[in-house]
Amino acid sequence: MKQESSSQQIFSILIIFISAFLLRFLAFTFLKDNYFFFNHPSTDVTYFQNWAKEIAMGHWLGDKTFYGLPLFAYFLAVLYRLVLFQFHVIPFILMTIGAVNCVLTFLIAQKLFSRLTAWLTAFYTIISFTLIHYDTISLPITLAVFFNLSILWLLLNQSHIIKTYEWVILGIFIGLGCMIDGKILIFTGLFLLYETFSPKLSSQWIKNRLLILLGIFLIIFSVGLRNKIVGGSWVWITAQSGLSFFAGNNPEATGVYAHPSFMRPDHQSQDEDQIIIAEQVSGKKLNDKQVSQFWFNQGLNFIKQNPFQFLKLLKNKFICFFQDAEDSWD
């Protein structure tokens, strides 16, 4: 009976994976043959592609502080080298990861709820146009979803993690996830805080959580050290964090993300403009950490000077978060 259940699970996983990959492949093929702008990707796509090509050509350390989350660029660079710069192979690898995400969603839903819920969830992820869209273009979304789901799956099955080094590896995996989606660090902190109220709290539990934090620290410290070496200042993940905070807290903010209107809208230009404007306003040369701090302070000043507008903005953010609403052009 147990073997039948295991066989049924494997069969379900194969059905979900094959269905998801096939639908993504069909969408990709259709767009390739019918979409006029297929060979003219957005500036965000070219930003990561150009960054990855530069790394893959031998510039693995780089020569400046990260102004973008680096993991996807390095992931692409490794793929470029593995496939000998046959770029047409990359979409199929991303579609494969997208199909794996559908399987992970099924497994997580089954673990948390029921088999019926898991199948309904899997069906939605398989046919979701949003997921299909991002799984067929070279943007960090697919890999970020993979890390989010994988970390959640590992945390839900942490009873199977026994050895010391396995807990450290889990922390390293979470740390790597932060290099593609910084919010992982926030939700990991909330999860660990939630677990402190567990009746199973013990000295071994505390030790294991410290090992997770050690793994996270190893990744974040390594990136910070790299930024210090090449850029001259301790920036732990990315110097973009200050501008990201300002983008959500300024007089033009609406609750959904939008580029500041006084900066060029593409990714590369925004990296350059935030430095130029920060130095012009402050009237002095700034290092990367100071640039990030400048924009963070601008966001804080807006909050202090406009508390009622900030509270209204915060309300809009909560509404957008729980309604999963976003402007269609973003």
Short mmCIF file of C-alpha atoms in Angstrom, two decimals:
data_model
loop_
_atom_site.label_atom_id
_atom_site.label_comp_id
_atom_site.label_asym_id
_atom_site.label_seq_id
_atom_site.Cartn_x
_atom_site.Cartn_y
_atom_site.Cartn_z
CA MET A 1 0.00 0.00 0.00
CA LYS A 2 2.82 2.33 0.90
CA GLN A 3 4.58 1.60 -2.39
CA GLU A 4 1.40 2.33 -4.35
CA SER A 5 1.10 5.68 -2.61
CA SER A 6 4.72 6.47 -3.47
CA SER A 7 4.18 5.45 -7.10
CA GLN A 8 1.06 7.58 -7.26
CA GLN A 9 3.02 10.55 -5.92
CA ILE A 10 5.75 10.11 -8.53
CA PHE A 11 3.12 9.81 -11.28
CA SER A 12 1.43 13.02 -10.07
CA ILE A 13 4.75 14.88 -10.05
CA LEU A 14 5.52 13.73 -13.60
CA ILE A 15 2.07 14.77 -14.85
CA ILE A 16 2.43 18.23 -13.30
CA PHE A 17 5.99 18.74 -14.56
CA ILE A 18 5.27 17.57 -18.13
CA SER A 19 2.05 19.58 -18.37
CA ALA A 20 3.70 22.74 -17.07
CA PHE A 21 6.74 22.44 -19.32
CA LEU A 22 4.63 21.63 -22.40
CA LEU A 23 2.37 24.65 -21.88
CA ARG A 24 5.37 26.93 -21.42
CA PHE A 25 7.04 25.50 -24.50
CA LEU A 26 3.91 26.05 -26.58
CA ALA A 27 3.59 29.65 -25.34
CA PHE A 28 7.27 30.28 -26.08
CA THR A 29 6.96 28.79 -29.58
CA PHE A 30 3.84 30.81 -30.33
CA LEU A 31 5.45 34.08 -29.23
CA LYS A 32 8.63 33.27 -31.13
CA ASP A 33 6.66 32.86 -34.37
CA ASN A 34 4.03 35.56 -33.91
CA TYR A 35 5.23 38.29 -31.54
CA PHE A 36 6.93 41.12 -33.44
CA PHE A 37 9.06 42.23 -30.47
CA PHE A 38 10.19 38.71 -29.51
CA ASN A 39 13.79 39.41 -30.50
CA HIS A 40 13.73 42.88 -28.90
CA PRO A 41 13.50 42.20 -25.15
CA SER A 42 12.84 44.82 -22.48
CA THR A 43 15.65 46.82 -20.90
CA ASP A 44 15.40 44.74 -17.70
CA VAL A 45 16.08 41.58 -19.70
CA THR A 46 19.05 43.09 -21.55
CA TYR A 47 20.40 44.49 -18.25
CA PHE A 48 20.77 41.01 -16.78
CA GLN A 49 21.88 39.47 -20.07
CA ASN A 50 24.67 42.02 -20.53
CA TRP A 51 25.71 41.69 -16.89
CA ALA A 52 25.83 37.88 -17.22
CA LYS A 53 27.84 38.05 -20.45
CA GLU A 54 30.39 40.31 -18.79
CA ILE A 55 30.77 37.86 -15.90
CA ALA A 56 30.93 34.84 -18.21
CA MET A 57 33.74 36.44 -20.22
CA GLY A 58 35.94 36.16 -17.13
CA HIS A 59 34.98 39.11 -14.89
CA TRP A 60 33.73 36.90 -12.05
CA LEU A 61 34.59 39.32 -9.25
CA GLY A 62 33.53 42.46 -11.11
CA ASP A 63 34.85 45.96 -10.60
CA LYS A 64 32.03 47.86 -8.87
CA THR A 65 29.51 47.54 -6.06
CA PHE A 66 26.34 45.64 -6.85
CA TYR A 67 23.46 47.95 -7.74
CA GLY A 68 21.24 45.00 -8.58
CA LEU A 69 20.60 41.68 -6.86
CA PRO A 70 23.47 39.57 -8.22
CA LEU A 71 22.44 35.91 -8.08
CA PHE A 72 20.48 35.76 -11.34
CA ALA A 73 23.28 37.42 -13.32
CA TYR A 74 25.80 34.90 -11.96
CA PHE A 75 23.34 32.05 -12.56
CA LEU A 76 22.98 33.13 -16.19
CA ALA A 77 26.75 33.50 -16.51
CA VAL A 78 27.31 29.92 -15.34
CA LEU A 79 24.66 28.70 -17.79
CA TYR A 80 26.29 30.64 -20.63
CA ARG A 81 29.58 28.89 -19.95
CA LEU A 82 27.97 25.46 -19.56
CA VAL A 83 26.09 25.71 -22.88
CA LEU A 84 29.09 27.35 -24.61
CA PHE A 85 27.18 30.61 -25.17
CA GLN A 86 24.38 28.90 -27.10
CA PHE A 87 21.87 31.48 -25.86
CA HIS A 88 18.85 29.78 -27.46
CA VAL A 89 19.17 26.98 -24.87
CA ILE A 90 18.64 29.30 -21.87
CA PRO A 91 14.82 29.71 -22.23
CA PHE A 92 14.38 25.93 -22.07
CA ILE A 93 16.36 25.77 -18.83
CA LEU A 94 14.21 28.55 -17.34
CA MET A 95 11.04 26.78 -18.52
CA THR A 96 12.29 23.63 -16.79
CA ILE A 97 12.75 25.55 -13.54
CA GLY A 98 9.25 27.01 -14.02
CA ALA A 99 7.84 23.50 -14.34
CA VAL A 100 9.72 22.47 -11.17
CA ASN A 101 8.09 25.43 -9.41
CA CYS A 102 4.68 23.98 -10.25
CA VAL A 103 5.75 20.67 -8.68
CA LEU A 104 7.04 22.42 -5.56
CA THR A 105 3.77 24.31 -5.21
CA PHE A 106 1.90 21.00 -5.42
CA LEU A 107 4.11 19.41 -2.73
CA ILE A 108 3.83 22.39 -0.38
CA ALA A 109 0.05 22.63 -0.75
CA GLN A 110 -0.24 18.90 -0.13
CA LYS A 111 1.92 19.19 2.98
CA LEU A 112 -0.04 22.14 4.40
CA PHE A 113 -3.57 21.33 3.28
CA SER A 114 -4.87 18.36 1.29
CA ARG A 115 -4.31 16.46 -1.94
CA LEU A 116 -7.34 18.12 -3.55
CA THR A 117 -6.03 21.58 -2.65
CA ALA A 118 -2.62 20.58 -3.97
CA TRP A 119 -4.08 19.55 -7.33
CA LEU A 120 -6.13 22.75 -7.63
CA THR A 121 -3.05 24.81 -6.77
CA ALA A 122 -0.89 22.90 -9.22
CA PHE A 123 -3.49 23.38 -11.96
CA TYR A 124 -3.52 27.12 -11.36
CA THR A 125 0.28 27.41 -11.44
CA ILE A 126 0.42 25.33 -14.62
CA ILE A 127 -2.01 27.58 -16.53
CA SER A 128 -1.18 30.92 -14.86
CA PHE A 129 -0.36 33.36 -17.66
CA THR A 130 1.78 35.45 -15.30
CA LEU A 131 3.99 32.48 -14.41
CA ILE A 132 4.14 31.29 -18.02
CA HIS A 133 5.16 34.78 -19.14
CA TYR A 134 8.03 35.06 -16.67
CA ASP A 135 9.13 31.45 -17.20
CA THR A 136 9.77 32.17 -20.88
CA ILE A 137 11.92 35.32 -20.54
CA SER A 138 15.32 35.94 -18.95
CA LEU A 139 14.33 37.72 -15.75
CA PRO A 140 15.05 36.76 -12.12
CA ILE A 141 11.38 35.98 -11.31
CA THR A 142 11.47 32.25 -12.12
CA LEU A 143 14.63 31.64 -10.09
CA ALA A 144 13.32 33.81 -7.23
CA VAL A 145 10.11 31.77 -7.10
CA PHE A 146 12.20 28.59 -7.09
CA PHE A 147 14.23 29.77 -4.09
CA ASN A 148 11.13 30.95 -2.22
CA LEU A 149 9.34 27.63 -2.73
CA SER A 150 12.44 25.54 -2.02
CA ILE A 151 13.15 27.36 1.24
CA LEU A 152 9.54 26.97 2.34
CA TRP A 153 9.63 23.26 1.46
CA LEU A 154 12.87 22.75 3.41
CA LEU A 155 11.53 24.59 6.45
CA LEU A 156 8.34 22.53 6.37
CA ASN A 157 10.46 19.36 6.33
CA GLN A 158 13.15 20.44 8.75
CA SER A 159 12.49 17.35 10.89
CA HIS A 160 14.57 15.46 8.30
CA ILE A 161 17.54 17.79 8.80
CA ILE A 162 19.78 16.16 11.39
CA LYS A 163 23.48 16.86 10.87
CA THR A 164 25.12 20.15 11.82
CA TYR A 165 26.39 20.94 8.34
CA GLU A 166 22.89 20.39 6.90
CA TRP A 167 21.53 23.26 9.00
CA VAL A 168 24.38 25.48 7.82
CA ILE A 169 23.65 24.50 4.21
CA LEU A 170 19.99 25.46 4.75
CA GLY A 171 21.19 28.87 5.95
CA ILE A 172 23.48 29.21 2.94
CA PHE A 173 20.56 28.38 0.65
CA ILE A 174 18.45 31.07 2.32
CA GLY A 175 21.36 33.50 2.03
CA LEU A 176 21.64 32.77 -1.69
CA GLY A 177 17.89 33.35 -1.98
CA CYS A 178 18.40 36.82 -0.51
CA MET A 179 20.75 37.53 -3.41
CA ILE A 180 17.81 37.29 -5.81
CA ASP A 181 14.90 38.34 -3.58
CA GLY A 182 15.77 40.39 -0.51
CA LYS A 183 12.30 39.82 0.98
CA ILE A 184 13.31 36.24 1.76
CA LEU A 185 15.39 37.59 4.65
CA ILE A 186 12.35 39.39 6.10
CA PHE A 187 10.08 36.36 5.91
CA THR A 188 12.80 34.07 7.26
CA GLY A 189 13.08 36.37 10.27
CA LEU A 190 9.31 36.31 10.76
CA PHE A 191 9.29 32.52 10.46
CA LEU A 192 12.03 32.11 13.05
CA LEU A 193 10.24 34.58 15.35
CA TYR A 194 7.04 32.57 14.96
CA GLU A 195 8.91 29.38 15.81
CA THR A 196 10.14 30.81 19.11
CA PHE A 197 6.61 30.23 20.41
CA SER A 198 6.85 26.53 19.55
CA PRO A 199 6.35 24.11 22.46
CA LYS A 200 9.36 22.15 21.10
CA LEU A 201 11.73 24.98 22.03
CA SER A 202 14.99 23.50 23.38
CA SER A 203 18.75 24.05 23.46
CA GLN A 204 19.06 21.89 20.33
CA TRP A 205 16.40 24.00 18.58
CA ILE A 206 18.32 27.17 19.46
CA LYS A 207 21.57 25.61 18.20
CA ASN A 208 19.96 24.65 14.89
CA ARG A 209 18.57 28.14 14.36
CA LEU A 210 21.96 29.66 15.10
CA LEU A 211 23.44 27.37 12.46
CA ILE A 212 20.86 28.62 9.95
CA LEU A 213 21.79 32.21 10.82
CA LEU A 214 25.48 31.30 10.42
CA GLY A 215 24.81 30.04 6.89
CA ILE A 216 22.90 33.22 6.01
CA PHE A 217 25.67 35.37 7.48
CA LEU A 218 28.36 33.56 5.46
CA ILE A 219 26.66 34.52 2.19
CA ILE A 220 25.79 38.10 3.16
CA PHE A 221 29.27 38.71 4.62
CA SER A 222 30.92 37.28 1.49
CA VAL A 223 28.95 39.66 -0.74
CA GLY A 224 29.64 42.56 1.61
CA LEU A 225 33.36 41.77 1.58
CA ARG A 226 33.32 41.56 -2.21
CA ASN A 227 31.60 44.98 -2.41
CA LYS A 228 34.17 46.39 0.01
CA ILE A 229 37.07 45.07 -2.07
CA VAL A 230 35.85 46.31 -5.45
CA GLY A 231 33.79 49.34 -4.40
CA GLY A 232 35.51 50.57 -1.26
CA SER A 233 32.50 50.47 1.10
CA TRP A 234 30.62 47.84 3.09
CA VAL A 235 27.40 47.24 1.17
CA TRP A 236 25.96 43.96 2.39
CA ILE A 237 23.85 42.98 -0.62
CA THR A 238 23.12 45.84 -3.01
CA ALA A 239 23.46 49.62 -3.00
CA GLN A 240 20.02 49.73 -4.62
CA SER A 241 18.24 49.26 -1.27
CA GLY A 242 18.21 52.97 -0.43
CA LEU A 243 16.58 53.95 -3.72
CA SER A 244 14.12 51.07 -3.43
CA PHE A 245 13.02 52.44 -0.03
CA PHE A 246 12.69 55.94 -1.48
CA ALA A 247 10.70 54.64 -4.48
CA GLY A 248 8.04 53.42 -2.07
CA ASN A 249 8.14 56.47 0.20
CA ASN A 250 8.10 59.76 -1.68
CA PRO A 251 5.50 62.38 -2.70
CA GLU A 252 4.84 60.57 -6.01
CA ALA A 253 4.45 57.09 -4.48
CA THR A 254 1.06 55.37 -4.89
CA GLY A 255 1.57 52.01 -3.19
CA VAL A 256 2.81 50.09 -6.24
CA TYR A 257 6.33 50.25 -7.60
CA ALA A 258 7.22 52.95 -10.09
CA HIS A 259 10.52 54.43 -11.20
CA PRO A 260 11.11 57.95 -9.82
CA SER A 261 9.96 60.33 -12.57
CA PHE A 262 13.20 62.33 -12.49
CA MET A 263 15.30 59.28 -13.44
CA ARG A 264 15.62 57.50 -16.75
CA PRO A 265 13.31 54.48 -16.61
CA ASP A 266 15.65 51.67 -17.64
CA HIS A 267 17.63 49.63 -15.12
CA GLN A 268 21.14 50.60 -16.19
CA SER A 269 20.32 54.32 -16.38
CA GLN A 270 18.69 54.23 -12.97
CA ASP A 271 21.90 52.77 -11.51
CA GLU A 272 23.80 55.73 -12.95
CA ASP A 273 21.22 58.46 -12.24
CA GLN A 274 20.83 57.70 -8.54
CA ILE A 275 24.58 58.31 -8.07
CA ILE A 276 24.63 61.49 -10.19
CA ILE A 277 21.59 63.06 -8.47
CA ALA A 278 22.73 62.08 -4.95
CA GLU A 279 26.12 63.73 -5.51
CA GLN A 280 24.57 66.84 -7.10
CA VAL A 281 22.13 67.36 -4.22
CA SER A 282 24.67 66.63 -1.49
CA GLY A 283 27.36 68.66 -3.28
CA LYS A 284 30.12 66.11 -2.72
CA LYS A 285 31.54 62.84 -3.98
CA LEU A 286 29.78 59.85 -2.40
CA ASN A 287 30.78 56.22 -2.13
CA ASP A 288 28.19 53.53 -2.89
CA LYS A 289 27.12 53.09 0.72
CA GLN A 290 26.62 56.84 1.07
CA VAL A 291 24.54 56.92 -2.13
CA SER A 292 22.26 54.24 -0.71
CA GLN A 293 22.07 56.06 2.63
CA PHE A 294 21.25 59.34 0.84
CA TRP A 295 18.14 57.86 -0.78
CA PHE A 296 17.13 56.07 2.40
CA ASN A 297 17.31 59.38 4.26
CA GLN A 298 15.19 61.03 1.54
CA GLY A 299 12.52 58.42 2.15
CA LEU A 300 12.72 58.91 5.91
CA ASN A 301 12.43 62.69 5.51
CA PHE A 302 9.27 62.24 3.46
CA ILE A 303 7.76 60.09 6.23
CA LYS A 304 8.71 62.58 8.97
CA GLN A 305 7.45 65.63 7.07
CA ASN A 306 4.24 64.03 5.73
CA PRO A 307 3.00 61.58 8.40
CA PHE A 308 -0.65 61.64 7.28
CA GLN A 309 0.25 61.18 3.61
CA PHE A 310 2.53 58.31 4.66
CA LEU A 311 -0.28 56.60 6.61
CA LYS A 312 -2.55 56.89 3.57
CA LEU A 313 0.24 55.47 1.41
CA LEU A 314 0.75 52.63 3.88
CA LYS A 315 -2.96 51.81 3.68
CA ASN A 316 -2.73 51.64 -0.11
CA LYS A 317 0.26 49.29 0.16
CA PHE A 318 -1.66 46.91 2.40
CA ILE A 319 -4.65 46.96 0.05
CA CYS A 320 -2.44 46.26 -2.97
CA PHE A 321 -0.57 43.52 -1.11
CA PHE A 322 -3.66 41.59 -0.06
CA GLN A 323 -5.52 42.16 -3.31
CA ASP A 324 -2.43 41.23 -5.36
CA ALA A 325 -3.06 44.26 -7.60
CA GLU A 326 -0.39 45.88 -9.74
CA ASP A 327 -0.41 48.42 -12.52
CA SER A 328 -0.66 46.58 -15.82
CA TRP A 329 2.27 48.34 -17.45
CA ASP A 330 4.77 47.23 -14.78
#
